[in-house]
CSV table of N, CA, C and O in Angstrom, one decimal:
chain,number,residue,atom,x,y,z
A,1,MET,N,-12.5,5.6,-25.9
A,1,MET,CA,-12.0,4.7,-24.9
A,1,MET,C,-13.2,4.1,-24.1
A,1,MET,O,-14.0,4.9,-23.5
A,2,THR,N,-13.4,2.9,-24.3
A,2,THR,CA,-14.4,2.1,-23.6
A,2,THR,C,-14.1,1.7,-22.2
A,2,THR,O,-13.0,1.7,-21.9
A,3,THR,N,-15.1,1.3,-21.4
A,3,THR,CA,-14.9,0.8,-20.1
A,3,THR,C,-14.2,-0.5,-20.2
A,3,THR,O,-13.3,-0.8,-19.3
A,4,GLN,N,-14.4,-1.3,-21.1
A,4,GLN,CA,-13.7,-2.6,-21.3
A,4,GLN,C,-12.2,-2.3,-21.5
A,4,GLN,O,-11.4,-3.1,-21.0
A,5,THR,N,-11.9,-1.3,-22.4
A,5,THR,CA,-10.6,-1.0,-22.6
A,5,THR,C,-9.8,-0.5,-21.4
A,5,THR,O,-8.6,-0.9,-21.0
A,6,ILE,N,-10.5,0.3,-20.6
A,6,ILE,CA,-10.0,0.8,-19.3
A,6,ILE,C,-9.7,-0.4,-18.3
A,6,ILE,O,-8.6,-0.5,-17.8
A,7,LEU,N,-10.6,-1.3,-18.3
A,7,LEU,CA,-10.6,-2.5,-17.3
A,7,LEU,C,-9.5,-3.4,-17.9
A,7,LEU,O,-8.7,-4.0,-17.1
A,8,GLU,N,-9.2,-3.6,-19.1
A,8,GLU,CA,-8.2,-4.4,-19.7
A,8,GLU,C,-6.9,-3.8,-19.3
A,8,GLU,O,-5.9,-4.6,-19.0
A,9,GLN,N,-6.6,-2.5,-19.5
A,9,GLN,CA,-5.2,-2.0,-19.2
A,9,GLN,C,-5.0,-1.6,-17.8
A,9,GLN,O,-3.9,-1.7,-17.3
A,10,ALA,N,-6.1,-1.3,-17.0
A,10,ALA,CA,-5.9,-0.9,-15.6
A,10,ALA,C,-6.6,-1.7,-14.6
A,10,ALA,O,-6.6,-1.3,-13.4
A,11,GLY,N,-7.0,-2.8,-14.9
A,11,GLY,CA,-7.8,-3.6,-14.0
A,11,GLY,C,-7.1,-4.1,-12.8
A,11,GLY,O,-7.6,-4.0,-11.6
A,12,ILE,N,-5.9,-4.6,-13.0
A,12,ILE,CA,-5.1,-5.1,-11.9
A,12,ILE,C,-4.6,-3.9,-11.0
A,12,ILE,O,-4.8,-4.1,-9.7
A,13,PRO,N,-4.1,-2.9,-11.5
A,13,PRO,CA,-3.8,-1.8,-10.6
A,13,PRO,C,-5.0,-1.2,-9.9
A,13,PRO,O,-4.8,-0.9,-8.7
A,14,LEU,N,-6.1,-1.2,-10.5
A,14,LEU,CA,-7.3,-0.7,-9.7
A,14,LEU,C,-7.7,-1.8,-8.5
A,14,LEU,O,-8.0,-1.3,-7.5
A,15,LEU,N,-7.6,-2.9,-8.9
A,15,LEU,CA,-7.8,-4.0,-8.0
A,15,LEU,C,-6.8,-3.9,-6.7
A,15,LEU,O,-7.0,-3.9,-5.5
A,16,LEU,N,-5.5,-3.7,-7.1
A,16,LEU,CA,-4.4,-3.5,-6.0
A,16,LEU,C,-4.7,-2.2,-5.2
A,16,LEU,O,-4.6,-2.2,-4.0
A,17,PHE,N,-5.3,-1.2,-5.9
A,17,PHE,CA,-5.7,0.1,-5.1
A,17,PHE,C,-6.7,-0.3,-4.1
A,17,PHE,O,-6.6,0.2,-2.9
A,18,VAL,N,-7.7,-1.0,-4.5
A,18,VAL,CA,-8.7,-1.3,-3.6
A,18,VAL,C,-8.3,-2.1,-2.4
A,18,VAL,O,-8.6,-2.0,-1.3
A,19,ILE,N,-7.4,-3.2,-2.7
A,19,ILE,CA,-6.9,-4.0,-1.6
A,19,ILE,C,-6.1,-3.2,-0.7
A,19,ILE,O,-6.3,-3.4,0.5
A,20,CYS,N,-5.2,-2.3,-1.2
A,20,CYS,CA,-4.4,-1.4,-0.3
A,20,CYS,C,-5.2,-0.5,0.6
A,20,CYS,O,-5.0,-0.3,1.7
A,21,MET,N,-6.3,0.0,0.0
A,21,MET,CA,-7.2,0.9,0.8
A,21,MET,C,-7.9,0.2,1.8
A,21,MET,O,-8.0,0.6,2.9
A,22,TYR,N,-8.3,-1.1,1.6
A,22,TYR,CA,-9.1,-2.0,2.5
A,22,TYR,C,-8.1,-2.2,3.6
A,22,TYR,O,-8.5,-2.0,4.8
A,23,TYR,N,-6.9,-2.8,3.4
A,23,TYR,CA,-6.1,-3.1,4.5
A,23,TYR,C,-5.6,-1.8,5.3
A,23,TYR,O,-5.4,-1.9,6.4
A,24,GLY,N,-5.2,-0.9,4.6
A,24,GLY,CA,-4.7,0.3,5.1
A,24,GLY,C,-5.7,0.9,6.1
A,24,GLY,O,-5.3,1.3,7.3
A,25,LEU,N,-6.9,1.2,5.7
A,25,LEU,CA,-8.0,1.7,6.4
A,25,LEU,C,-8.4,0.8,7.6
A,25,LEU,O,-8.6,1.3,8.7
A,26,LYS,N,-8.4,-0.5,7.3
A,26,LYS,CA,-8.7,-1.3,8.3
A,26,LYS,C,-7.6,-1.4,9.6
A,26,LYS,O,-7.9,-1.4,10.7
A,27,LEU,N,-6.4,-1.2,9.1
A,27,LEU,CA,-5.3,-1.2,10.0
A,27,LEU,C,-5.4,0.2,10.9
A,27,LEU,O,-5.2,0.1,12.1
A,28,ILE,N,-5.7,1.3,10.3
A,28,ILE,CA,-5.8,2.5,10.8
A,28,ILE,C,-7.0,2.5,11.8
A,28,ILE,O,-6.9,3.0,12.9
A,29,ILE,N,-8.2,2.1,11.3
A,29,ILE,CA,-9.4,2.2,12.1
A,29,ILE,C,-9.5,1.2,13.2
A,29,ILE,O,-9.6,1.5,14.4
A,30,LEU,N,-9.3,-0.2,12.9
A,30,LEU,CA,-9.4,-1.1,13.9
A,30,LEU,C,-8.2,-1.5,14.7
A,30,LEU,O,-8.1,-2.0,15.7
A,31,GLN,N,-7.1,-1.0,14.2
A,31,GLN,CA,-5.7,-1.2,14.7
A,31,GLN,C,-5.4,-2.6,15.1
A,31,GLN,O,-4.9,-3.0,16.3
A,32,ASP,N,-5.9,-3.5,14.2
A,32,ASP,CA,-5.5,-4.9,14.3
A,32,ASP,C,-4.3,-5.3,13.6
A,32,ASP,O,-4.3,-5.6,12.3
A,33,VAL,N,-3.2,-5.4,14.3
A,33,VAL,CA,-1.9,-5.6,13.6
A,33,VAL,C,-1.8,-7.0,13.1
A,33,VAL,O,-1.1,-7.3,12.1
A,34,SER,N,-2.5,-8.0,13.7
A,34,SER,CA,-2.4,-9.3,13.2
A,34,SER,C,-3.0,-9.6,11.8
A,34,SER,O,-2.8,-10.5,11.2
A,35,THR,N,-3.7,-8.6,11.3
A,35,THR,CA,-4.3,-8.6,9.9
A,35,THR,C,-3.3,-8.6,8.9
A,35,THR,O,-3.2,-9.3,7.9
A,36,ILE,N,-2.1,-7.9,9.2
A,36,ILE,CA,-1.0,-7.9,8.2
A,36,ILE,C,0.3,-8.7,8.6
A,36,ILE,O,1.1,-9.1,7.8
A,37,ARG,N,0.4,-8.9,10.0
A,37,ARG,CA,1.5,-9.6,10.4
A,37,ARG,C,1.2,-11.1,10.6
A,37,ARG,O,2.2,-11.9,10.7
A,38,GLY,N,0.1,-11.6,10.8
A,38,GLY,CA,-0.3,-12.9,10.9
A,38,GLY,C,-0.4,-13.1,12.4
A,38,GLY,O,0.1,-12.4,13.2
A,39,LYS,N,-1.1,-14.2,12.8
A,39,LYS,CA,-1.4,-14.4,14.2
A,39,LYS,C,-0.3,-15.2,15.0
A,39,LYS,O,-0.2,-15.1,16.1
A,40,ASN,N,0.6,-15.9,14.2
A,40,ASN,CA,1.7,-16.6,14.8
A,40,ASN,C,3.0,-15.8,15.0
A,40,ASN,O,4.0,-16.2,15.5
A,41,LYS,N,2.9,-14.5,14.6
A,41,LYS,CA,4.2,-13.6,14.9
A,41,LYS,C,4.2,-13.0,16.3
A,41,LYS,O,3.2,-13.0,16.9
A,42,GLU,N,5.4,-12.7,16.8
A,42,GLU,CA,5.4,-12.2,18.1
A,42,GLU,C,4.9,-10.7,18.1
A,42,GLU,O,4.7,-10.1,17.0
A,43,PRO,N,4.4,-10.3,19.2
A,43,PRO,CA,3.8,-8.9,19.3
A,43,PRO,C,4.7,-7.8,19.1
A,43,PRO,O,6.0,-8.0,19.2
A,44,VAL,N,4.2,-6.7,18.6
A,44,VAL,CA,5.0,-5.6,18.2
A,44,VAL,C,5.2,-4.7,19.6
A,44,VAL,O,4.5,-4.8,20.5
A,45,LYS,N,6.1,-3.8,19.4
A,45,LYS,CA,6.5,-3.0,20.7
A,45,LYS,C,5.4,-2.0,21.0
A,45,LYS,O,5.0,-1.9,22.1
A,46,ASN,N,4.9,-1.3,20.1
A,46,ASN,CA,3.8,-0.3,20.2
A,46,ASN,C,2.8,-0.6,19.1
A,46,ASN,O,2.9,0.0,18.0
A,47,GLU,N,1.8,-1.2,19.5
A,47,GLU,CA,0.8,-1.7,18.5
A,47,GLU,C,0.0,-0.6,17.9
A,47,GLU,O,-0.3,-0.5,16.7
A,48,LYS,N,-0.4,0.5,18.8
A,48,LYS,CA,-1.1,1.6,18.2
A,48,LYS,C,-0.3,2.4,17.3
A,48,LYS,O,-0.9,2.7,16.1
A,49,GLU,N,0.9,2.7,17.5
A,49,GLU,CA,1.7,3.5,16.5
A,49,GLU,C,2.1,2.6,15.3
A,49,GLU,O,2.1,3.2,14.2
A,50,TYR,N,2.3,1.3,15.5
A,50,TYR,CA,2.6,0.4,14.3
A,50,TYR,C,1.3,0.5,13.4
A,50,TYR,O,1.5,0.5,12.2
A,51,ALA,N,0.2,0.3,14.0
A,51,ALA,CA,-1.0,0.3,13.1
A,51,ALA,C,-1.2,1.6,12.4
A,51,ALA,O,-1.7,1.7,11.2
A,52,LYS,N,-1.0,2.7,13.2
A,52,LYS,CA,-1.2,4.1,12.5
A,52,LYS,C,-0.2,4.4,11.4
A,52,LYS,O,-0.6,4.7,10.3
A,53,LYS,N,1.1,4.1,11.7
A,53,LYS,CA,2.1,4.3,10.6
A,53,LYS,C,2.0,3.3,9.5
A,53,LYS,O,2.1,3.7,8.4
A,54,GLY,N,1.9,2.1,9.9
A,54,GLY,CA,1.7,1.0,8.8
A,54,GLY,C,0.5,1.3,7.9
A,54,GLY,O,0.5,1.0,6.7
A,55,GLY,N,-0.7,1.6,8.5
A,55,GLY,CA,-1.8,1.9,7.8
A,55,GLY,C,-1.7,3.0,6.7
A,55,GLY,O,-2.1,3.1,5.7
A,56,ALA,N,-1.0,4.1,7.3
A,56,ALA,CA,-0.7,5.3,6.4
A,56,ALA,C,0.3,4.9,5.4
A,56,ALA,O,0.0,5.4,4.2
A,57,LEU,N,1.2,4.1,5.5
A,57,LEU,CA,2.1,3.6,4.5
A,57,LEU,C,1.4,2.8,3.5
A,57,LEU,O,1.6,3.0,2.2
A,58,ILE,N,0.5,1.9,3.9
A,58,ILE,CA,-0.4,1.1,3.0
A,58,ILE,C,-1.3,2.0,2.2
A,58,ILE,O,-1.5,1.8,0.9
A,59,VAL,N,-1.9,3.0,2.8
A,59,VAL,CA,-2.7,3.9,2.0
A,59,VAL,C,-1.9,4.7,1.0
A,59,VAL,O,-2.3,4.9,-0.1
A,60,PHE,N,-0.7,5.1,1.4
A,60,PHE,CA,0.2,5.7,0.4
A,60,PHE,C,0.5,4.9,-0.7
A,60,PHE,O,0.5,5.4,-1.9
A,61,PHE,N,0.8,3.7,-0.6
A,61,PHE,CA,1.1,2.8,-1.6
A,61,PHE,C,-0.2,2.6,-2.5
A,61,PHE,O,0.0,2.5,-3.8
A,62,GLY,N,-1.4,2.5,-1.9
A,62,GLY,CA,-2.6,2.4,-2.7
A,62,GLY,C,-2.8,3.6,-3.6
A,62,GLY,O,-3.2,3.5,-4.8
A,63,LEU,N,-2.5,4.8,-3.0
A,63,LEU,CA,-2.7,6.1,-3.7
A,63,LEU,C,-1.7,6.1,-4.9
A,63,LEU,O,-1.9,6.5,-6.0
A,64,ALA,N,-0.5,5.6,-4.6
A,64,ALA,CA,0.6,5.6,-5.6
A,64,ALA,C,0.1,4.7,-6.8
A,64,ALA,O,0.4,5.0,-8.0
A,65,THR,N,-0.5,3.6,-6.5
A,65,THR,CA,-1.0,2.6,-7.5
A,65,THR,C,-2.1,3.3,-8.3
A,65,THR,O,-2.1,3.0,-9.4
A,66,LEU,N,-3.0,4.2,-7.7
A,66,LEU,CA,-4.0,4.8,-8.4
A,66,LEU,C,-3.4,5.8,-9.4
A,66,LEU,O,-3.9,6.0,-10.6
A,67,VAL,N,-2.3,6.6,-8.9
A,67,VAL,CA,-1.7,7.5,-9.8
A,67,VAL,C,-1.0,6.7,-11.0
A,67,VAL,O,-1.1,7.1,-12.1
A,68,MET,N,-0.4,5.5,-10.7
A,68,MET,CA,0.1,4.7,-11.7
A,68,MET,C,-0.9,4.4,-12.8
A,68,MET,O,-0.5,4.3,-14.0
A,69,THR,N,-2.0,4.0,-12.3
A,69,THR,CA,-3.1,3.6,-13.2
A,69,THR,C,-3.4,4.7,-14.2
A,69,THR,O,-3.6,4.4,-15.4
A,70,PHE,N,-3.5,6.0,-13.7
A,70,PHE,CA,-3.8,7.0,-14.6
A,70,PHE,C,-2.6,7.4,-15.6
A,70,PHE,O,-2.7,7.7,-16.7
A,71,LEU,N,-1.4,7.2,-15.0
A,71,LEU,CA,-0.3,7.4,-15.9
A,71,LEU,C,-0.1,6.2,-16.9
A,71,LEU,O,0.6,6.5,-17.9
A,72,LEU,N,-0.6,5.1,-16.7
A,72,LEU,CA,-0.6,4.0,-17.8
A,72,LEU,C,-1.2,4.5,-19.1
A,72,LEU,O,-0.8,4.2,-20.1
A,73,PHE,N,-2.2,5.5,-19.0
A,73,PHE,CA,-2.8,5.9,-20.3
A,73,PHE,C,-2.1,7.1,-20.8
A,73,PHE,O,-2.4,7.4,-22.0
A,74,VAL,N,-1.1,7.7,-20.1
A,74,VAL,CA,-0.3,8.8,-20.6
A,74,VAL,C,1.0,8.2,-21.2
A,74,VAL,O,1.2,8.4,-22.4
A,75,ASN,N,1.8,7.5,-20.4
A,75,ASN,CA,3.1,6.9,-20.8
A,75,ASN,C,3.4,5.9,-19.9
A,75,ASN,O,3.4,5.9,-18.7
A,76,LEU,N,3.6,4.6,-20.6
A,76,LEU,CA,3.9,3.4,-19.9
A,76,LEU,C,5.2,3.5,-19.1
A,76,LEU,O,5.2,2.9,-17.9
A,77,TYR,N,6.2,4.1,-19.6
A,77,TYR,CA,7.4,4.1,-19.0
A,77,TYR,C,7.4,5.0,-17.7
A,77,TYR,O,8.1,4.8,-16.7
A,78,VAL,N,6.7,6.1,-17.8
A,78,VAL,CA,6.6,6.9,-16.7
A,78,VAL,C,5.8,6.2,-15.5
A,78,VAL,O,6.1,6.4,-14.4
A,79,ALA,N,4.7,5.5,-15.9
A,79,ALA,CA,4.0,4.8,-14.9
A,79,ALA,C,4.9,3.7,-14.2
A,79,ALA,O,4.8,3.6,-13.1
A,80,LEU,N,5.8,3.0,-15.1
A,80,LEU,CA,6.7,2.1,-14.5
A,80,LEU,C,7.7,2.6,-13.5
A,80,LEU,O,7.9,2.2,-12.5
A,81,ALA,N,8.3,3.8,-14.0
A,81,ALA,CA,9.2,4.4,-13.1
A,81,ALA,C,8.5,5.0,-11.8
A,81,ALA,O,9.2,4.8,-10.7
A,82,GLN,N,7.4,5.5,-12.0
A,82,GLN,CA,6.6,6.1,-10.8
A,82,GLN,C,6.4,4.9,-9.7
A,82,GLN,O,6.6,5.0,-8.6
A,83,ILE,N,5.9,3.7,-10.2
A,83,ILE,CA,5.6,2.8,-9.2
A,83,ILE,C,6.8,2.0,-8.7
A,83,ILE,O,6.8,1.6,-7.5
A,84,VAL,N,7.8,2.0,-9.4
A,84,VAL,CA,9.1,1.4,-8.9
A,84,VAL,C,9.7,2.4,-7.9
A,84,VAL,O,10.1,2.0,-6.7
A,85,LEU,N,9.6,3.7,-8.1
A,85,LEU,CA,10.1,4.7,-7.1
A,85,LEU,C,9.3,4.6,-5.8
A,85,LEU,O,9.8,4.6,-4.7
A,86,CYS,N,8.0,4.5,-6.0
A,86,CYS,CA,7.1,4.5,-4.8
A,86,CYS,C,7.2,3.2,-4.1
A,86,CYS,O,7.1,3.2,-2.8
A,87,THR,N,7.4,2.1,-4.8
A,87,THR,CA,7.7,0.8,-4.1
A,87,THR,C,9.1,0.9,-3.3
A,87,THR,O,9.0,0.4,-2.2
A,88,ILE,N,10.1,1.5,-3.8
A,88,ILE,CA,11.3,1.6,-3.1
A,88,ILE,C,11.1,2.5,-1.9
A,88,ILE,O,11.5,2.1,-0.7
A,89,ILE,N,10.3,3.6,-2.0
A,89,ILE,CA,10.1,4.5,-0.9
A,89,ILE,C,9.3,3.8,0.2
A,89,ILE,O,9.6,3.8,1.4
A,90,PHE,N,8.3,3.1,-0.2
A,90,PHE,CA,7.4,2.3,0.7
A,90,PHE,C,8.3,1.3,1.4
A,90,PHE,O,8.2,1.2,2.6
A,91,GLY,N,9.2,0.5,0.7
A,91,GLY,CA,10.0,-0.5,1.4
A,91,GLY,C,10.9,0.2,2.4
A,91,GLY,O,11.0,-0.4,3.5
A,92,VAL,N,11.5,1.2,2.1
A,92,VAL,CA,12.4,1.9,3.1
A,92,VAL,C,11.7,2.5,4.2
A,92,VAL,O,12.1,2.2,5.4
A,93,LEU,N,10.6,3.1,4.0
A,93,LEU,CA,9.8,3.6,5.2
A,93,LEU,C,9.2,2.5,6.0
A,93,LEU,O,9.1,2.5,7.3
A,94,TRP,N,8.8,1.3,5.4
A,94,TRP,CA,8.2,0.3,6.1
A,94,TRP,C,9.3,-0.4,7.0
A,94,TRP,O,9.1,-0.8,8.1
A,95,LYS,N,10.5,-0.5,6.5
A,95,LYS,CA,11.6,-1.0,7.3
A,95,LYS,C,11.9,-0.2,8.5
A,95,LYS,O,12.1,-0.7,9.5
A,96,LYS,N,11.8,1.2,8.3
A,96,LYS,CA,12.2,2.1,9.5
A,96,LYS,C,11.0,2.0,10.4
A,96,LYS,O,11.3,1.8,11.7
A,97,MET,N,9.8,1.9,9.9
A,97,MET,CA,8.7,1.8,10.9
A,97,MET,C,8.7,0.4,11.7
A,97,MET,O,8.6,0.5,12.7
A,98,ASN,N,9.2,-0.6,10.9
A,98,ASN,CA,9.1,-1.9,11.6
A,98,ASN,C,10.2,-1.9,12.7
A,98,ASN,O,10.1,-2.6,13.7
A,99,ASP,N,11.4,-1.4,12.3
A,99,ASP,CA,12.6,-1.3,13.2
A,99,ASP,C,12.2,-0.5,14.5
A,99,ASP,O,12.5,-0.9,15.6
A,100,LYS,N,11.4,0.5,14.4
A,100,LYS,CA,11.1,1.4,15.5
A,100,LYS,C,9.9,0.8,16.3
A,100,LYS,O,10.0,0.9,17.5
A,101,TYR,N,8.8,0.3,15.7
A,101,TYR,CA,7.7,-0.1,16.4
A,101,TYR,C,7.5,-1.6,16.4
A,101,TYR,O,6.7,-2.1,17.1
A,102,GLY,N,8.1,-2.3,15.5
A,102,GLY,CA,8.0,-3.8,15.3
A,102,GLY,C,8.5,-4.5,16.5
A,102,GLY,O,8.9,-4.1,17.4
A,103,ALA,N,8.5,-5.9,16.3
A,103,ALA,CA,8.9,-6.8,17.2
A,103,ALA,C,10.6,-6.8,17.4
A,103,ALA,O,11.2,-6.4,16.5
C-alpha cells in the first residue's frame, strides 16, 4: 500500500480530522466562542463552559474521524456505521450542551 493509495482512500477523513482538531483545540485553549458560533449570534450563558465542553466534543468527533480513517482499510461498512453512530452521539451531546450553556 503506497502513500498515494492511502491519501486517495483516506484523504478527506484525514483533512476532517485536522480541521476538527484545529477548531476543537482553538476553542479549548483560546475560549473564543465566536469562532464556531459566528460574530452576529447572541452571546452564550456561560462562555467558559461552552468553550470547554464544545471544544471537547469537537475533539471527540475529530478522533472518531481518525478511527473511521483506519477502519476504512479494514471494512467499509464498519467504518460507515462507526462514523454514523459517532455523528449521532455528537449531535445529541452538542444539543444538550447548547441547551445548557448556549444562548
